[in-house]
CSV table of C-alpha atoms and ligand atoms in Angstrom, one decimal:
chain,number,residue,atom,x,y,z
A,21,MET,CA,70.4,-100.1,-27.1
A,22,GLU,CA,69.7,-101.8,-30.3
A,23,LYS,CA,66.1,-102.8,-28.4
A,24,THR,CA,65.5,-99.3,-27.1
A,25,ASN,CA,66.2,-98.5,-30.2
A,26,MET,CA,63.8,-100.5,-31.7
A,27,ASN,CA,61.2,-99.9,-29.6
A,28,PHE,CA,61.8,-96.1,-30.6
A,29,ARG,CA,61.4,-96.9,-34.3
A,30,LYS,CA,57.6,-98.5,-34.1
A,31,LYS,CA,56.7,-96.4,-31.6
A,32,GLY,CA,57.7,-93.6,-34.5
A,33,LEU,CA,55.9,-95.8,-37.0
A,34,ILE,CA,52.9,-95.9,-34.8
A,35,GLY,CA,53.0,-92.2,-34.7
A,36,VAL,CA,53.7,-91.2,-38.3
A,37,ILE,CA,50.2,-94.1,-39.5
A,38,SER,CA,48.1,-92.8,-36.7
A,39,LEU,CA,48.4,-89.2,-37.8
A,40,ALA,CA,48.6,-90.3,-41.8
A,41,ILE,CA,45.1,-91.6,-40.7
A,42,ILE,CA,43.9,-88.8,-38.9
A,43,LEU,CA,44.8,-86.7,-42.1
A,44,ILE,CA,43.9,-89.0,-44.7
A,45,GLY,CA,40.0,-88.9,-42.2
A,46,GLY,CA,40.3,-85.6,-41.8
A,47,PHE,CA,40.3,-84.5,-45.4
A,48,THR,CA,38.0,-87.3,-46.2
A,49,MET,CA,35.8,-86.4,-43.8
A,50,TYR,CA,36.3,-82.2,-45.6
A,51,GLN,CA,35.1,-83.7,-49.0
A,52,GLN,CA,31.8,-84.5,-48.2
A,53,LEU,CA,31.3,-81.5,-46.3
A,54,TYR,CA,32.1,-79.4,-49.1
A,55,LYS,CA,30.5,-81.7,-51.6
A,56,THR,CA,27.1,-81.2,-49.3
A,57,ALA,CA,28.1,-77.3,-49.5
A,58,SER,CA,29.3,-76.2,-53.4
A,59,PRO,CA,25.8,-75.2,-55.5
A,60,THR,CA,25.6,-77.8,-58.5
A,61,GLU,CA,22.5,-75.4,-59.8
A,62,PRO,CA,25.0,-72.7,-62.8
A,63,THR,CA,25.9,-69.5,-60.8
A,64,GLU,CA,23.8,-66.0,-60.8
A,65,ALA,CA,25.9,-65.2,-64.2
A,66,THR,CA,23.9,-67.1,-66.6
A,67,SER,CA,19.8,-66.9,-65.3
A,68,PRO,CA,17.6,-70.0,-65.8
A,69,ALA,CA,15.7,-70.2,-69.5
A,70,THR,CA,11.8,-69.6,-68.7
A,71,ALA,CA,8.9,-70.0,-71.2
A,72,PHE,CA,10.2,-66.1,-72.9
A,73,SER,CA,13.9,-66.4,-72.5
A,74,HIS,CA,14.4,-68.1,-76.3
A,75,LEU,CA,13.0,-65.0,-78.7
A,76,SER,CA,15.3,-62.5,-79.3
A,77,TYR,CA,13.4,-59.6,-77.8
A,78,TYR,CA,13.1,-61.0,-74.5
A,79,HIS,CA,13.8,-58.1,-71.8
A,80,GLU,CA,15.5,-60.3,-68.1
A,81,GLY,CA,14.0,-57.3,-66.0
A,82,ASN,CA,10.2,-58.0,-67.1
A,83,LEU,CA,10.2,-61.2,-66.4
A,84,GLU,CA,8.2,-61.0,-63.3
A,85,ARG,CA,5.2,-58.4,-66.2
A,86,TYR,CA,6.1,-61.6,-68.3
A,87,ASN,CA,5.0,-64.2,-65.6
A,88,ALA,CA,2.1,-61.7,-64.0
A,89,TYR,CA,0.7,-61.0,-67.6
A,90,GLN,CA,0.6,-64.4,-68.6
A,91,GLU,CA,-1.5,-65.1,-65.7
A,92,GLU,CA,-4.3,-63.2,-66.4
A,93,ASN,CA,-4.0,-64.1,-69.8
A,94,GLN,CA,-3.8,-67.7,-70.5
A,95,GLU,CA,-4.8,-68.3,-73.6
A,96,MET,CA,-2.3,-66.1,-75.2
A,97,SER,CA,0.7,-67.0,-77.0
A,98,VAL,CA,3.9,-66.3,-75.1
A,99,GLU,CA,4.8,-63.8,-78.3
A,100,ASP,CA,2.6,-62.1,-77.9
A,101,ILE,CA,2.2,-61.4,-73.9
A,102,VAL,CA,6.4,-60.8,-74.0
A,103,THR,CA,4.9,-57.9,-76.9
A,104,HIS,CA,2.7,-57.0,-75.1
A,105,VAL,CA,4.5,-56.8,-72.0
A,106,ASN,CA,7.2,-54.7,-73.8
A,107,MET,CA,5.0,-52.5,-74.8
A,108,GLY,CA,4.3,-51.4,-71.3
A,109,ILE,CA,-0.1,-52.5,-72.3
A,110,ASP,CA,0.2,-55.3,-69.6
A,111,LYS,CA,-0.8,-51.5,-67.4
A,112,GLU,CA,-4.2,-49.4,-68.2
A,113,PHE,CA,-3.1,-46.5,-70.8
A,114,TYR,CA,-2.0,-43.4,-69.0
A,115,SER,CA,-2.4,-45.7,-65.6
A,116,GLU,CA,1.5,-44.3,-64.5
A,117,ASP,CA,4.2,-41.4,-66.7
A,118,PRO,CA,4.4,-41.5,-70.1
A,119,ILE,CA,8.4,-42.5,-70.9
A,120,THR,CA,10.4,-40.7,-72.6
A,121,VAL,CA,11.6,-41.0,-76.2
A,122,GLU,CA,15.9,-41.6,-76.6
A,123,ASP,CA,16.0,-40.9,-79.3
A,124,PRO,CA,13.4,-38.5,-80.9
A,125,ASP,CA,14.8,-37.6,-84.0
A,126,ALA,CA,15.1,-41.0,-85.5
A,127,LEU,CA,11.9,-41.0,-88.1
A,128,THR,CA,11.1,-44.9,-86.8
A,129,VAL,CA,10.4,-42.7,-83.3
A,130,LEU,CA,7.3,-44.4,-81.3
A,131,VAL,CA,5.0,-42.1,-79.5
A,132,ASN,CA,1.7,-43.3,-78.1
A,133,LYS,CA,-0.6,-43.2,-74.9
A,134,VAL,CA,3.4,-44.7,-73.5
A,135,TYR,CA,6.0,-42.8,-75.2
A,136,ALA,CA,6.0,-39.7,-75.1
A,137,PHE,CA,8.6,-36.8,-76.7
A,138,PRO,CA,11.1,-34.9,-73.8
A,139,ASP,CA,9.2,-32.1,-73.3
A,140,ASN,CA,10.7,-28.9,-75.4
A,141,TRP,CA,11.7,-31.4,-78.7
A,142,GLU,CA,10.7,-30.7,-82.1
A,143,PRO,CA,11.8,-30.9,-85.3
A,144,THR,CA,14.6,-28.7,-86.7
A,145,ASP,CA,13.8,-30.0,-90.8
A,146,LEU,CA,9.9,-29.0,-90.9
A,147,VAL,CA,8.7,-28.2,-94.6
A,148,VAL,CA,5.9,-26.7,-95.8
A,149,VAL,CA,4.3,-29.2,-98.2
A,150,ASP,CA,0.9,-27.6,-98.9
A,151,ASP,CA,1.1,-23.5,-99.2
A,152,PHE,CA,-3.5,-23.5,-99.4
A,153,ARG,CA,-3.2,-25.0,-95.6
A,154,GLY,CA,0.3,-24.2,-95.3
A,155,GLN,CA,0.5,-27.5,-93.6
A,156,SER,CA,4.3,-29.0,-93.1
A,157,LEU,CA,5.8,-32.1,-92.2
A,158,ARG,CA,9.9,-33.3,-92.1
A,159,LYS,CA,11.7,-32.4,-95.3
A,160,GLU,CA,12.0,-36.2,-96.2
A,161,ALA,CA,8.6,-37.3,-95.1
A,162,ALA,CA,7.4,-34.1,-97.7
A,163,GLU,CA,9.4,-35.5,-100.1
A,164,ALA,CA,8.0,-38.9,-100.3
A,165,PHE,CA,4.4,-37.7,-99.5
A,166,GLN,CA,4.7,-35.4,-102.9
A,167,ALA,CA,6.3,-38.7,-104.7
A,168,PHE,CA,3.0,-40.7,-103.7
A,169,ASN,CA,1.1,-37.9,-105.4
A,170,ALA,CA,2.2,-37.5,-108.0
A,171,ALA,CA,1.7,-41.6,-108.5
A,172,CYS,CA,-0.9,-40.7,-107.2
A,173,ASN,CA,-1.8,-38.7,-110.6
A,174,GLU,CA,-0.8,-40.9,-112.9
A,175,GLN,CA,-4.3,-42.9,-111.6
A,176,GLY,CA,-6.2,-40.2,-112.0
A,177,PHE,CA,-6.3,-38.4,-107.8
A,178,SER,CA,-4.9,-35.8,-105.5
A,179,ILE,CA,-3.8,-36.5,-101.7
A,180,TYR,CA,-3.3,-34.0,-99.2
A,181,VAL,CA,-2.3,-32.9,-96.8
A,182,HIS,CA,-5.1,-31.9,-94.1
A,183,SER,CA,-3.1,-31.8,-91.2
A,184,GLY,CA,0.9,-32.6,-90.6
A,185,TYR,CA,2.8,-31.4,-88.2
A,186,ARG,CA,1.3,-29.7,-85.0
A,187,SER,CA,3.7,-28.4,-82.2
A,188,ALA,CA,3.3,-30.2,-78.2
A,189,SER,CA,1.2,-26.7,-77.5
A,190,PHE,CA,-0.9,-26.5,-80.0
A,191,GLN,CA,-2.0,-30.4,-79.2
A,192,GLN,CA,-2.3,-28.8,-76.3
A,193,GLU,CA,-5.1,-26.7,-77.4
A,194,ILE,CA,-7.0,-28.7,-79.8
A,195,TYR,CA,-6.3,-31.0,-76.2
A,196,ASP,CA,-7.5,-28.9,-73.7
A,197,ASN,CA,-10.7,-27.9,-75.5
A,198,MET,CA,-11.8,-31.2,-76.1
A,199,ILE,CA,-11.5,-32.1,-72.5
A,200,ASN,CA,-13.6,-28.7,-71.6
A,201,THR,CA,-16.6,-29.7,-74.2
A,202,TYR,CA,-16.7,-33.9,-73.4
A,203,GLY,CA,-13.9,-34.9,-70.3
A,204,GLU,CA,-11.2,-36.5,-69.8
A,205,GLU,CA,-12.5,-40.1,-70.6
A,206,TYR,CA,-13.6,-39.0,-74.5
A,207,THR,CA,-11.5,-37.1,-75.3
A,208,ASP,CA,-8.7,-39.9,-74.4
A,209,LYS,CA,-10.0,-41.6,-76.3
A,210,TYR,CA,-9.8,-40.1,-78.9
A,211,ILE,CA,-7.5,-37.0,-78.8
A,212,SER,CA,-4.0,-37.8,-78.5
A,213,ARG,CA,-2.4,-35.8,-75.2
A,214,PRO,CA,0.4,-33.1,-75.5
A,215,HIS,CA,3.9,-34.5,-76.9
A,216,GLN,CA,2.4,-37.9,-76.8
A,217,SER,CA,0.6,-37.0,-80.3
A,218,GLU,CA,2.1,-38.8,-83.2
A,219,HIS,CA,1.6,-35.2,-84.8
A,220,GLN,CA,4.2,-33.8,-83.2
A,221,THR,CA,7.0,-36.1,-85.1
A,222,GLY,CA,6.3,-34.3,-88.8
A,223,LEU,CA,5.6,-37.1,-90.1
A,224,SER,CA,2.3,-38.1,-89.8
A,225,VAL,CA,0.0,-36.8,-91.9
A,226,ASP,CA,-4.2,-37.1,-92.4
A,227,VAL,CA,-4.8,-37.2,-96.0
A,228,SER,CA,-7.8,-36.5,-98.0
A,229,ILE,CA,-9.0,-37.6,-100.9
A,230,ASP,CA,-9.1,-34.6,-104.0
A,231,GLY,CA,-12.3,-32.7,-101.9
A,232,MET,CA,-13.3,-35.1,-99.9
A,233,ASP,CA,-13.8,-34.5,-96.3
A,234,TYR,CA,-10.3,-37.0,-94.5
A,235,ASN,CA,-12.9,-39.1,-92.2
A,236,ASP,CA,-14.8,-40.5,-95.5
A,237,LEU,CA,-11.3,-41.3,-96.8
A,238,ALA,CA,-11.8,-45.6,-96.8
A,239,SER,CA,-15.0,-45.1,-98.8
A,240,ASN,CA,-13.0,-43.4,-101.9
A,241,PRO,CA,-12.7,-45.7,-105.0
A,242,TYR,CA,-9.0,-45.0,-104.9
A,243,TYR,CA,-8.9,-45.1,-101.6
A,244,SER,CA,-8.3,-48.7,-102.1
A,245,TRP,CA,-4.7,-48.1,-104.7
A,246,PHE,CA,-3.5,-45.5,-102.0
A,247,TYR,CA,-4.0,-48.2,-99.2
A,248,ASP,CA,-1.6,-50.4,-101.8
A,249,HIS,CA,0.8,-48.9,-102.3
A,250,LEU,CA,1.4,-46.7,-99.3
A,251,ALA,CA,4.5,-48.5,-98.5
A,252,ASP,CA,5.7,-48.7,-101.5
A,253,PHE,CA,6.3,-44.9,-100.5
A,254,GLY,CA,7.5,-45.0,-96.9
A,255,PHE,CA,4.7,-44.7,-95.1
A,256,ILE,CA,1.7,-47.0,-93.2
A,257,LEU,CA,-1.2,-47.2,-91.9
A,258,ARG,CA,-0.8,-46.0,-87.7
A,259,TYR,CA,-3.8,-46.9,-86.5
A,260,PRO,CA,-5.4,-50.3,-88.6
A,261,GLU,CA,-8.9,-51.5,-87.5
A,262,ASN,CA,-9.9,-53.7,-84.8
A,263,LYS,CA,-6.3,-53.0,-83.1
A,264,GLU,CA,-7.4,-49.8,-80.4
A,265,ALA,CA,-6.5,-52.8,-77.7
A,266,LEU,CA,-2.7,-52.4,-79.1
A,267,THR,CA,-2.8,-49.2,-80.6
A,268,GLY,CA,-4.8,-47.3,-78.4
A,269,TYR,CA,-6.5,-45.7,-80.8
A,270,HIS,CA,-9.6,-46.5,-83.2
A,271,TYR,CA,-8.9,-47.2,-87.0
A,272,GLU,CA,-8.2,-43.8,-88.5
A,273,SER,CA,-8.1,-45.0,-92.3
A,274,TRP,CA,-6.9,-41.3,-92.9
A,275,HIS,CA,-3.5,-41.4,-90.9
A,276,ILE,CA,-0.6,-42.1,-92.2
A,277,ARG,CA,2.9,-42.3,-91.0
A,278,TYR,CA,6.5,-42.3,-92.8
A,279,ILE,CA,8.8,-44.4,-91.1
A,280,GLY,CA,11.4,-45.1,-94.7
A,281,LYS,CA,10.4,-47.8,-97.2
A,282,GLU,CA,13.5,-50.1,-95.8
A,283,GLU,CA,11.1,-49.9,-92.1
A,284,SER,CA,7.2,-49.8,-94.2
A,285,ARG,CA,8.5,-53.0,-96.2
A,286,LYS,CA,8.9,-54.9,-92.7
A,287,VAL,CA,6.3,-53.1,-90.8
A,288,LEU,CA,3.4,-54.5,-93.5
A,289,ASP,CA,5.2,-57.7,-93.8
A,290,SER,CA,5.0,-58.4,-90.2
A,291,GLY,CA,1.4,-58.2,-89.7
A,292,LEU,CA,2.0,-55.6,-87.1
A,293,THR,CA,0.9,-52.7,-85.9
A,294,TYR,CA,3.4,-50.5,-85.6
A,295,ASP,CA,3.7,-49.9,-81.9
A,296,GLU,CA,3.9,-54.4,-81.7
A,297,TYR,CA,6.6,-54.4,-84.3
A,298,MET,CA,8.7,-51.8,-82.6
A,299,ALA,CA,8.4,-53.7,-79.3
A,300,ARG,CA,9.8,-56.8,-80.9
A,301,GLN,CA,13.1,-54.8,-82.2
B,26,LIG,ZN1,-3.4,-37.8,-87.2
């Protein structure tokens, strides 16, 4: 009885040990399988660092375009690569439908050959700034221009609004006339398409000094004082010299844009065109 009992116990013990070995073996195998299957890379939540992602104005959605643009411009700095793609100038001007601006009422609104006003937008706070010419600007820009003119008067000269606000329909007329006379290529170089004109902002002025033709503005003896004090009154020169590839327009010494004193100072300090500056916000 005892012997049988012992045998039974032995058999039981062997069974338990065998079971333990199977279990341990199985667990080890499972562990090894799990190890090879588990990913060691970061999960989707944290995207991998790129050559551009340290920049505050990097947009992950543009990554493919940054890479493609860098491929074509290998000497260009990463700052410029990201800025230009954000601006949309990795594509040819007017090669795609314009992007509608989100906040057309903002004093800092950017319209150019890439960005356009919504179809029926017009400013609601226009005031006549030049009775003689019948030119209008948005109220804040008009007041800033008058304050600027008062400061110019103290220097012995006056500034005038040769051309201020233009509606989209008026811009359409100008554009169509130019197309009929000079064709599309020439027109697109010098004249904005409707809904994409800075003059529709009601914040832009083609300036003339005293009686001088605005085209010759830069040769006026007072021009350097005028230019040096633009930012003090919230204005910037919108189309600086040698920046055609960035702004889409030739140098216009006469075309100034109101963006407010704080912003105009920042743009001036950045040394960038307004288009580049906005692409870095
Ligand atoms: Zn202009």
